[in-house]
Amino acid sequence: MKLSRLAVQNVFSSQLTGEVQIIKFVNNLLELALMQGASDIHIEPLEKVTRVRLRIDGFLYTALEVAGSNHNAIVSRIKIISSLDIAERRLPQDGRVDLEIGGRKVDLRISTLPVIHGERVVIRILDKAQGLLNLQGLEFAEANLSAYRKIISAPHGMILLTGPTGSGKSTTLYATLAQLNDETKNIITIEDPVERTLEGVQQIAVNNKAGLTFATGLRSIVRQDPNIIMVGEIRDKETARIGIQAALTGHLVFSTLHTNNAIGAITRLLDIGIEPFLVAAALRGVVAQRLVRRICPHCREQYPASEAELAILRREAGTRLTLYRGSGCEQCNYTGYQGRLAVQEVLPLTEELQNLIAKGAEEQALLAQAVKNGFTTIKDDGVAKVLAGHTTLQELLRVAYC
């Protein structure tokens, strides 16, 4: 049964703060978050109350507030189920736990942080019941999907995914590995953390306390006779160099970077100290992506584009153009949006680009050559999805025109 905010608040309506009521509150809160499709729960101590917010489709919404006197008990309960130290309130802690909530198996990642009014808790929800997407389900534009399939069919080389935290890079990587996975290949990953398990894939979780970093793990992986390697993130020169060397010695290497666009991934590798000729020789392609909210299908409506919107879309003033938006309904909690989809740009490393990289060309020269080769930007892909009625121009402006 779908819980309402009132149902959770009613746990405390009688002002009971016994252990049973606290356990019930935390259980109901977890179920509420799961039913609402939240990716994170934020439990925040304020001066007089504790505020609980849920991150849904990338945005935080206040779910409820409870009396501040209940805060420590709630935090202690969460610490107990995730095997954290309930007596330690002065230092941050991280934990995890696998639970079954409402008949669904979930993996919870818990982070506590001492702030001025108590301990702040963030719970990341990884729903194991969600099916793994295939490449077709990622909604690449047809040209981008074709280019990406060609890139990942390479027998060796490095393929990078870029974008900010929460842009769906891991989902794309998992879908890609699932596509490539078969019994003839040895696939090994090192991740921080392992978000989803893939049958037949050997997955390693980073453990910094034990000295198992991306660099040390990757160094060991290359001695395990892999065909395909996935490194959760390139954070330093050492990891980048080992990954480049693996790509040059017959391995297909996937990883992620935090850059604003696909061309920026090339610049980032150069900035951390990788020689241009190595980048040119090893890199096979880059995908940059963002997530935009999808218009709610239950309240989707058409409207004529305004003059300001026509200008943004580079259409002549007075042009008749139909756009789409959500009017807001119960199904989408009156936000006008339900779910998310990706907007992407796919950059294959052609011979012309490799030559420019080896010569140390600037970003603008690389971009100009890429466009000559048929490259389309995230903005281009986003505009196409706006015109098709999948998302709104406001959403595209939020993620791609900043």
JSON list of N, CA, C and O in Angstrom, two decimals, residues 349-398:
[
{"chain": "A", "resi": 349, "resn": "LEU", "atom": "N", "xyz": [36.51, 8.88, -31.51]},
{"chain": "A", "resi": 349, "resn": "LEU", "atom": "CA", "xyz": [37.84, 9.42, -31.79]},
{"chain": "A", "resi": 349, "resn": "LEU", "atom": "C", "xyz": [38.25, 9.00, -33.20]},
{"chain": "A", "resi": 349, "resn": "LEU", "atom": "O", "xyz": [38.76, 7.89, -33.41]},
{"chain": "A", "resi": 350, "resn": "THR", "atom": "N", "xyz": [38.01, 9.87, -34.16]},
{"chain": "A", "resi": 350, "resn": "THR", "atom": "CA", "xyz": [38.38, 9.60, -35.54]},
{"chain": "A", "resi": 350, "resn": "THR", "atom": "C", "xyz": [39.87, 9.86, -35.73]},
{"chain": "A", "resi": 350, "resn": "THR", "atom": "O", "xyz": [40.55, 10.43, -34.87]},
{"chain": "A", "resi": 351, "resn": "GLU", "atom": "N", "xyz": [40.38, 9.45, -36.88]},
{"chain": "A", "resi": 351, "resn": "GLU", "atom": "CA", "xyz": [41.80, 9.65, -37.18]},
{"chain": "A", "resi": 351, "resn": "GLU", "atom": "C", "xyz": [42.16, 11.13, -37.17]},
{"chain": "A", "resi": 351, "resn": "GLU", "atom": "O", "xyz": [43.22, 11.53, -36.69]},
{"chain": "A", "resi": 352, "resn": "GLU", "atom": "N", "xyz": [41.24, 11.98, -37.68]},
{"chain": "A", "resi": 352, "resn": "GLU", "atom": "CA", "xyz": [41.50, 13.42, -37.70]},
{"chain": "A", "resi": 352, "resn": "GLU", "atom": "C", "xyz": [41.62, 13.98, -36.29]},
{"chain": "A", "resi": 352, "resn": "GLU", "atom": "O", "xyz": [42.52, 14.78, -36.00]},
{"chain": "A", "resi": 353, "resn": "LEU", "atom": "N", "xyz": [40.73, 13.54, -35.38]},
{"chain": "A", "resi": 353, "resn": "LEU", "atom": "CA", "xyz": [40.80, 14.00, -34.00]},
{"chain": "A", "resi": 353, "resn": "LEU", "atom": "C", "xyz": [42.06, 13.48, -33.32]},
{"chain": "A", "resi": 353, "resn": "LEU", "atom": "O", "xyz": [42.70, 14.21, -32.54]},
{"chain": "A", "resi": 354, "resn": "GLN", "atom": "N", "xyz": [42.43, 12.24, -33.57]},
{"chain": "A", "resi": 354, "resn": "GLN", "atom": "CA", "xyz": [43.64, 11.69, -32.96]},
{"chain": "A", "resi": 354, "resn": "GLN", "atom": "C", "xyz": [44.86, 12.49, -33.38]},
{"chain": "A", "resi": 354, "resn": "GLN", "atom": "O", "xyz": [45.75, 12.76, -32.55]},
{"chain": "A", "resi": 355, "resn": "ASN", "atom": "N", "xyz": [44.92, 12.88, -34.64]},
{"chain": "A", "resi": 355, "resn": "ASN", "atom": "CA", "xyz": [46.05, 13.69, -35.11]},
{"chain": "A", "resi": 355, "resn": "ASN", "atom": "C", "xyz": [46.09, 15.04, -34.42]},
{"chain": "A", "resi": 355, "resn": "ASN", "atom": "O", "xyz": [47.17, 15.53, -34.04]},
{"chain": "A", "resi": 356, "resn": "LEU", "atom": "N", "xyz": [44.92, 15.66, -34.26]},
{"chain": "A", "resi": 356, "resn": "LEU", "atom": "CA", "xyz": [44.87, 16.97, -33.59]},
{"chain": "A", "resi": 356, "resn": "LEU", "atom": "C", "xyz": [45.28, 16.86, -32.12]},
{"chain": "A", "resi": 356, "resn": "LEU", "atom": "O", "xyz": [45.99, 17.71, -31.60]},
{"chain": "A", "resi": 357, "resn": "ILE", "atom": "N", "xyz": [44.82, 15.79, -31.45]},
{"chain": "A", "resi": 357, "resn": "ILE", "atom": "CA", "xyz": [45.17, 15.59, -30.04]},
{"chain": "A", "resi": 357, "resn": "ILE", "atom": "C", "xyz": [46.68, 15.41, -29.89]},
{"chain": "A", "resi": 357, "resn": "ILE", "atom": "O", "xyz": [47.32, 16.01, -29.02]},
{"chain": "A", "resi": 358, "resn": "ALA", "atom": "N", "xyz": [47.26, 14.59, -30.75]},
{"chain": "A", "resi": 358, "resn": "ALA", "atom": "CA", "xyz": [48.70, 14.34, -30.69]},
{"chain": "A", "resi": 358, "resn": "ALA", "atom": "C", "xyz": [49.51, 15.61, -30.91]},
{"chain": "A", "resi": 358, "resn": "ALA", "atom": "O", "xyz": [50.61, 15.76, -30.37]},
{"chain": "A", "resi": 359, "resn": "LYS", "atom": "N", "xyz": [48.94, 16.55, -31.67]},
{"chain": "A", "resi": 359, "resn": "LYS", "atom": "CA", "xyz": [49.62, 17.82, -31.93]},
{"chain": "A", "resi": 359, "resn": "LYS", "atom": "C", "xyz": [49.34, 18.87, -30.84]},
{"chain": "A", "resi": 359, "resn": "LYS", "atom": "O", "xyz": [49.85, 19.99, -30.92]},
{"chain": "A", "resi": 360, "resn": "GLY", "atom": "N", "xyz": [48.50, 18.52, -29.85]},
{"chain": "A", "resi": 360, "resn": "GLY", "atom": "CA", "xyz": [48.21, 19.46, -28.77]},
{"chain": "A", "resi": 360, "resn": "GLY", "atom": "C", "xyz": [47.21, 20.53, -29.13]},
{"chain": "A", "resi": 360, "resn": "GLY", "atom": "O", "xyz": [47.27, 21.65, -28.60]},
{"chain": "A", "resi": 361, "resn": "ALA", "atom": "N", "xyz": [46.27, 20.24, -30.01]},
{"chain": "A", "resi": 361, "resn": "ALA", "atom": "CA", "xyz": [45.28, 21.24, -30.44]},
{"chain": "A", "resi": 361, "resn": "ALA", "atom": "C", "xyz": [44.37, 21.67, -29.30]},
{"chain": "A", "resi": 361, "resn": "ALA", "atom": "O", "xyz": [44.13, 20.91, -28.35]},
{"chain": "A", "resi": 362, "resn": "GLU", "atom": "N", "xyz": [43.86, 22.90, -29.36]},
{"chain": "A", "resi": 362, "resn": "GLU", "atom": "CA", "xyz": [42.95, 23.44, -28.36]},
{"chain": "A", "resi": 362, "resn": "GLU", "atom": "C", "xyz": [41.55, 22.83, -28.52]},
{"chain": "A", "resi": 362, "resn": "GLU", "atom": "O", "xyz": [41.22, 22.24, -29.55]},
{"chain": "A", "resi": 363, "resn": "GLU", "atom": "N", "xyz": [40.72, 23.01, -27.46]},
{"chain": "A", "resi": 363, "resn": "GLU", "atom": "CA", "xyz": [39.37, 22.45, -27.45]},
{"chain": "A", "resi": 363, "resn": "GLU", "atom": "C", "xyz": [38.54, 22.91, -28.64]},
{"chain": "A", "resi": 363, "resn": "GLU", "atom": "O", "xyz": [37.79, 22.13, -29.24]},
{"chain": "A", "resi": 364, "resn": "GLN", "atom": "N", "xyz": [38.64, 24.20, -28.98]},
{"chain": "A", "resi": 364, "resn": "GLN", "atom": "CA", "xyz": [37.82, 24.72, -30.08]},
{"chain": "A", "resi": 364, "resn": "GLN", "atom": "C", "xyz": [38.15, 24.05, -31.40]},
{"chain": "A", "resi": 364, "resn": "GLN", "atom": "O", "xyz": [37.27, 23.78, -32.22]},
{"chain": "A", "resi": 365, "resn": "ALA", "atom": "N", "xyz": [39.43, 23.77, -31.62]},
{"chain": "A", "resi": 365, "resn": "ALA", "atom": "CA", "xyz": [39.83, 23.09, -32.85]},
{"chain": "A", "resi": 365, "resn": "ALA", "atom": "C", "xyz": [39.31, 21.65, -32.87]},
{"chain": "A", "resi": 365, "resn": "ALA", "atom": "O", "xyz": [38.86, 21.15, -33.90]},
{"chain": "A", "resi": 366, "resn": "LEU", "atom": "N", "xyz": [39.36, 21.00, -31.70]},
{"chain": "A", "resi": 366, "resn": "LEU", "atom": "CA", "xyz": [38.83, 19.64, -31.60]},
{"chain": "A", "resi": 366, "resn": "LEU", "atom": "C", "xyz": [37.33, 19.62, -31.85]},
{"chain": "A", "resi": 366, "resn": "LEU", "atom": "O", "xyz": [36.82, 18.74, -32.56]},
{"chain": "A", "resi": 367, "resn": "LEU", "atom": "N", "xyz": [36.61, 20.59, -31.26]},
{"chain": "A", "resi": 367, "resn": "LEU", "atom": "CA", "xyz": [35.17, 20.66, -31.44]},
{"chain": "A", "resi": 367, "resn": "LEU", "atom": "C", "xyz": [34.81, 20.92, -32.90]},
{"chain": "A", "resi": 367, "resn": "LEU", "atom": "O", "xyz": [33.89, 20.29, -33.45]},
{"chain": "A", "resi": 368, "resn": "ALA", "atom": "N", "xyz": [35.53, 21.82, -33.54]},
{"chain": "A", "resi": 368, "resn": "ALA", "atom": "CA", "xyz": [35.25, 22.13, -34.95]},
{"chain": "A", "resi": 368, "resn": "ALA", "atom": "C", "xyz": [35.41, 20.90, -35.82]},
{"chain": "A", "resi": 368, "resn": "ALA", "atom": "O", "xyz": [34.59, 20.63, -36.71]},
{"chain": "A", "resi": 369, "resn": "GLN", "atom": "N", "xyz": [36.47, 20.11, -35.56]},
{"chain": "A", "resi": 369, "resn": "GLN", "atom": "CA", "xyz": [36.69, 18.90, -36.34]},
{"chain": "A", "resi": 369, "resn": "GLN", "atom": "C", "xyz": [35.61, 17.86, -36.05]},
{"chain": "A", "resi": 369, "resn": "GLN", "atom": "O", "xyz": [35.13, 17.17, -36.95]},
{"chain": "A", "resi": 370, "resn": "ALA", "atom": "N", "xyz": [35.22, 17.75, -34.77]},
{"chain": "A", "resi": 370, "resn": "ALA", "atom": "CA", "xyz": [34.19, 16.79, -34.41]},
{"chain": "A", "resi": 370, "resn": "ALA", "atom": "C", "xyz": [32.87, 17.10, -35.11]},
{"chain": "A", "resi": 370, "resn": "ALA", "atom": "O", "xyz": [32.18, 16.21, -35.61]},
{"chain": "A", "resi": 371, "resn": "VAL", "atom": "N", "xyz": [32.51, 18.40, -35.17]},
{"chain": "A", "resi": 371, "resn": "VAL", "atom": "CA", "xyz": [31.28, 18.81, -35.84]},
{"chain": "A", "resi": 371, "resn": "VAL", "atom": "C", "xyz": [31.34, 18.47, -37.33]},
{"chain": "A", "resi": 371, "resn": "VAL", "atom": "O", "xyz": [30.36, 18.04, -37.93]},
{"chain": "A", "resi": 372, "resn": "LYS", "atom": "N", "xyz": [32.53, 18.66, -37.92]},
{"chain": "A", "resi": 372, "resn": "LYS", "atom": "CA", "xyz": [32.70, 18.27, -39.32]},
{"chain": "A", "resi": 372, "resn": "LYS", "atom": "C", "xyz": [32.43, 16.78, -39.53]},
{"chain": "A", "resi": 372, "resn": "LYS", "atom": "O", "xyz": [31.93, 16.36, -40.57]},
{"chain": "A", "resi": 373, "resn": "ASN", "atom": "N", "xyz": [32.77, 16.00, -38.48]},
{"chain": "A", "resi": 373, "resn": "ASN", "atom": "CA", "xyz": [32.57, 14.55, -38.57]},
{"chain": "A", "resi": 373, "resn": "ASN", "atom": "C", "xyz": [31.14, 14.13, -38.26]},
{"chain": "A", "resi": 373, "resn": "ASN", "atom": "O", "xyz": [30.83, 12.93, -38.27]},
{"chain": "A", "resi": 374, "resn": "GLY", "atom": "N", "xyz": [30.26, 15.10, -37.95]},
{"chain": "A", "resi": 374, "resn": "GLY", "atom": "CA", "xyz": [28.86, 14.78, -37.68]},
{"chain": "A", "resi": 374, "resn": "GLY", "atom": "C", "xyz": [28.50, 14.75, -36.21]},
{"chain": "A", "resi": 374, "resn": "GLY", "atom": "O", "xyz": [27.39, 14.32, -35.85]},
{"chain": "A", "resi": 375, "resn": "PHE", "atom": "N", "xyz": [29.38, 15.24, -35.35]},
{"chain": "A", "resi": 375, "resn": "PHE", "atom": "CA", "xyz": [29.13, 15.26, -33.90]},
{"chain": "A", "resi": 375, "resn": "PHE", "atom": "C", "xyz": [28.00, 16.22, -33.56]},
{"chain": "A", "resi": 375, "resn": "PHE", "atom": "O", "xyz": [27.93, 17.34, -34.07]},
{"chain": "A", "resi": 376, "resn": "THR", "atom": "N", "xyz": [27.09, 15.77, -32.68]},
{"chain": "A", "resi": 376, "resn": "THR", "atom": "CA", "xyz": [26.02, 16.63, -32.18]},
{"chain": "A", "resi": 376, "resn": "THR", "atom": "C", "xyz": [26.16, 16.77, -30.67]},
{"chain": "A", "resi": 376, "resn": "THR", "atom": "O", "xyz": [26.50, 15.81, -29.98]},
{"chain": "A", "resi": 377, "resn": "THR", "atom": "N", "xyz": [25.92, 17.97, -30.15]},
{"chain": "A", "resi": 377, "resn": "THR", "atom": "CA", "xyz": [26.14, 18.24, -28.74]},
{"chain": "A", "resi": 377, "resn": "THR", "atom": "C", "xyz": [24.94, 17.82, -27.89]},
{"chain": "A", "resi": 377, "resn": "THR", "atom": "O", "xyz": [23.86, 17.50, -28.41]},
{"chain": "A", "resi": 378, "resn": "ILE", "atom": "N", "xyz": [25.14, 17.85, -26.57]},
{"chain": "A", "resi": 378, "resn": "ILE", "atom": "CA", "xyz": [24.05, 17.59, -25.63]},
{"chain": "A", "resi": 378, "resn": "ILE", "atom": "C", "xyz": [22.89, 18.54, -25.90]},
{"chain": "A", "resi": 378, "resn": "ILE", "atom": "O", "xyz": [21.71, 18.16, -25.84]},
{"chain": "A", "resi": 379, "resn": "LYS", "atom": "N", "xyz": [23.21, 19.80, -26.21]},
{"chain": "A", "resi": 379, "resn": "LYS", "atom": "CA", "xyz": [22.16, 20.78, -26.48]},
{"chain": "A", "resi": 379, "resn": "LYS", "atom": "C", "xyz": [21.33, 20.36, -27.70]},
{"chain": "A", "resi": 379, "resn": "LYS", "atom": "O", "xyz": [20.10, 20.44, -27.69]},
{"chain": "A", "resi": 380, "resn": "ASP", "atom": "N", "xyz": [22.02, 19.90, -28.72]},
{"chain": "A", "resi": 380, "resn": "ASP", "atom": "CA", "xyz": [21.31, 19.45, -29.94]},
{"chain": "A", "resi": 380, "resn": "ASP", "atom": "C", "xyz": [20.38, 18.28, -29.62]},
{"chain": "A", "resi": 380, "resn": "ASP", "atom": "O", "xyz": [19.23, 18.24, -30.05]},
{"chain": "A", "resi": 381, "resn": "ASP", "atom": "N", "xyz": [20.91, 17.32, -28.86]},
{"chain": "A", "resi": 381, "resn": "ASP", "atom": "CA", "xyz": [20.10, 16.15, -28.50]},
{"chain": "A", "resi": 381, "resn": "ASP", "atom": "C", "xyz": [18.93, 16.57, -27.63]},
{"chain": "A", "resi": 381, "resn": "ASP", "atom": "O", "xyz": [17.81, 16.07, -27.78]},
{"chain": "A", "resi": 382, "resn": "GLY", "atom": "N", "xyz": [19.19, 17.49, -26.71]},
{"chain": "A", "resi": 382, "resn": "GLY", "atom": "CA", "xyz": [18.12, 17.97, -25.82]},
{"chain": "A", "resi": 382, "resn": "GLY", "atom": "C", "xyz": [17.02, 18.70, -26.57]},
{"chain": "A", "resi": 382, "resn": "GLY", "atom": "O", "xyz": [15.83, 18.49, -26.30]},
{"chain": "A", "resi": 383, "resn": "VAL", "atom": "N", "xyz": [17.40, 19.54, -27.52]},
{"chain": "A", "resi": 383, "resn": "VAL", "atom": "CA", "xyz": [16.40, 20.27, -28.32]},
{"chain": "A", "resi": 383, "resn": "VAL", "atom": "C", "xyz": [15.51, 19.28, -29.07]},
{"chain": "A", "resi": 383, "resn": "VAL", "atom": "O", "xyz": [14.28, 19.43, -29.13]},
{"chain": "A", "resi": 384, "resn": "ALA", "atom": "N", "xyz": [16.10, 18.23, -29.62]},
{"chain": "A", "resi": 384, "resn": "ALA", "atom": "CA", "xyz": [15.31, 17.22, -30.34]},
{"chain": "A", "resi": 384, "resn": "ALA", "atom": "C", "xyz": [14.31, 16.56, -29.41]},
{"chain": "A", "resi": 384, "resn": "ALA", "atom": "O", "xyz": [13.16, 16.31, -29.80]},
{"chain": "A", "resi": 385, "resn": "LYS", "atom": "N", "xyz": [14.71, 16.31, -28.17]},
{"chain": "A", "resi": 385, "resn": "LYS", "atom": "CA", "xyz": [13.81, 15.65, -27.22]},
{"chain": "A", "resi": 385, "resn": "LYS", "atom": "C", "xyz": [12.77, 16.62, -26.66]},
{"chain": "A", "resi": 385, "resn": "LYS", "atom": "O", "xyz": [11.67, 16.21, -26.28]},
{"chain": "A", "resi": 386, "resn": "VAL", "atom": "N", "xyz": [13.09, 17.90, -26.65]},
{"chain": "A", "resi": 386, "resn": "VAL", "atom": "CA", "xyz": [12.08, 18.91, -26.30]},
{"chain": "A", "resi": 386, "resn": "VAL", "atom": "C", "xyz": [11.01, 18.97, -27.38]},
{"chain": "A", "resi": 386, "resn": "VAL", "atom": "O", "xyz": [9.80, 18.95, -27.11]},
{"chain": "A", "resi": 387, "resn": "LEU", "atom": "N", "xyz": [11.44, 19.04, -28.63]},
{"chain": "A", "resi": 387, "resn": "LEU", "atom": "CA", "xyz": [10.49, 19.14, -29.74]},
{"chain": "A", "resi": 387, "resn": "LEU", "atom": "C", "xyz": [9.65, 17.88, -29.89]},
{"chain": "A", "resi": 387, "resn": "LEU", "atom": "O", "xyz": [8.51, 17.93, -30.35]},
{"chain": "A", "resi": 388, "resn": "ALA", "atom": "N", "xyz": [10.20, 16.74, -29.46]},
{"chain": "A", "resi": 388, "resn": "ALA", "atom": "CA", "xyz": [9.45, 15.47, -29.52]},
{"chain": "A", "resi": 388, "resn": "ALA", "atom": "C", "xyz": [8.48, 15.32, -28.36]},
{"chain": "A", "resi": 388, "resn": "ALA", "atom": "O", "xyz": [7.70, 14.37, -28.32]},
{"chain": "A", "resi": 389, "resn": "GLY", "atom": "N", "xyz": [8.54, 16.25, -27.39]},
{"chain": "A", "resi": 389, "resn": "GLY", "atom": "CA", "xyz": [7.60, 16.21, -26.28]},
{"chain": "A", "resi": 389, "resn": "GLY", "atom": "C", "xyz": [8.02, 15.33, -25.12]},
{"chain": "A", "resi": 389, "resn": "GLY", "atom": "O", "xyz": [7.20, 15.02, -24.25]},
{"chain": "A", "resi": 390, "resn": "HIS", "atom": "N", "xyz": [9.30, 14.95, -25.06]},
{"chain": "A", "resi": 390, "resn": "HIS", "atom": "CA", "xyz": [9.76, 14.11, -23.95]},
{"chain": "A", "resi": 390, "resn": "HIS", "atom": "C", "xyz": [10.08, 14.91, -22.70]},
{"chain": "A", "resi": 390, "resn": "HIS", "atom": "O", "xyz": [9.91, 14.43, -21.58]},
{"chain": "A", "resi": 391, "resn": "THR", "atom": "N", "xyz": [10.56, 16.14, -22.88]},
{"chain": "A", "resi": 391, "resn": "THR", "atom": "CA", "xyz": [10.91, 16.99, -21.74]},
{"chain": "A", "resi": 391, "resn": "THR", "atom": "C", "xyz": [10.59, 18.44, -22.10]},
{"chain": "A", "resi": 391, "resn": "THR", "atom": "O", "xyz": [10.11, 18.71, -23.21]},
{"chain": "A", "resi": 392, "resn": "THR", "atom": "N", "xyz": [10.85, 19.34, -21.18]},
{"chain": "A", "resi": 392, "resn": "THR", "atom": "CA", "xyz": [10.53, 20.75, -21.42]},
{"chain": "A", "resi": 392, "resn": "THR", "atom": "C", "xyz": [11.79, 21.55, -21.71]},
{"chain": "A", "resi": 392, "resn": "THR", "atom": "O", "xyz": [12.90, 21.14, -21.36]},
{"chain": "A", "resi": 393, "resn": "LEU", "atom": "N", "xyz": [11.60, 22.69, -22.32]},
{"chain": "A", "resi": 393, "resn": "LEU", "atom": "CA", "xyz": [12.73, 23.58, -22.59]},
{"chain": "A", "resi": 393, "resn": "LEU", "atom": "C", "xyz": [13.35, 24.06, -21.29]},
{"chain": "A", "resi": 393, "resn": "LEU", "atom": "O", "xyz": [14.57, 24.23, -21.20]},
{"chain": "A", "resi": 394, "resn": "GLN", "atom": "N", "xyz": [12.54, 24.26, -20.25]},
{"chain": "A", "resi": 394, "resn": "GLN", "atom": "CA", "xyz": [13.06, 24.69, -18.96]},
{"chain": "A", "resi": 394, "resn": "GLN", "atom": "C", "xyz": [14.03, 23.64, -18.38]},
{"chain": "A", "resi": 394, "resn": "GLN", "atom": "O", "xyz": [15.06, 23.99, -17.80]},
{"chain": "A", "resi": 395, "resn": "GLU", "atom": "N", "xyz": [13.70, 22.37, -18.53]},
{"chain": "A", "resi": 395, "resn": "GLU", "atom": "CA", "xyz": [14.58, 21.32, -18.06]},
{"chain": "A", "resi": 395, "resn": "GLU", "atom": "C", "xyz": [15.90, 21.33, -18.84]},
{"chain": "A", "resi": 395, "resn": "GLU", "atom": "O", "xyz": [16.98, 21.15, -18.27]},
{"chain": "A", "resi": 396, "resn": "LEU", "atom": "N", "xyz": [15.81, 21.50, -20.14]},
{"chain": "A", "resi": 396, "resn": "LEU", "atom": "CA", "xyz": [17.02, 21.53, -20.94]},
{"chain": "A", "resi": 396, "resn": "LEU", "atom": "C", "xyz": [17.90, 22.72, -20.55]},
{"chain": "A", "resi": 396, "resn": "LEU", "atom": "O", "xyz": [19.12, 22.58, -20.45]},
{"chain": "A", "resi": 397, "resn": "LEU", "atom": "N", "xyz": [17.29, 23.87, -20.34]},
{"chain": "A", "resi": 397, "resn": "LEU", "atom": "CA", "xyz": [18.04, 25.03, -19.89]},
{"chain": "A", "resi": 397, "resn": "LEU", "atom": "C", "xyz": [18.75, 24.78, -18.57]},
{"chain": "A", "resi": 397, "resn": "LEU", "atom": "O", "xyz": [19.86, 25.24, -18.34]},
{"chain": "A", "resi": 398, "resn": "ARG", "atom": "N", "xyz": [18.11, 24.01, -17.71]},
{"chain": "A", "resi": 398, "resn": "ARG", "atom": "CA", "xyz": [18.67, 23.74, -16.39]},
{"chain": "A", "resi": 398, "resn": "ARG", "atom": "C", "xyz": [19.95, 22.93, -16.47]},
{"chain": "A", "resi": 398, "resn": "ARG", "atom": "O", "xyz": [20.90, 23.16, -15.71]}
]
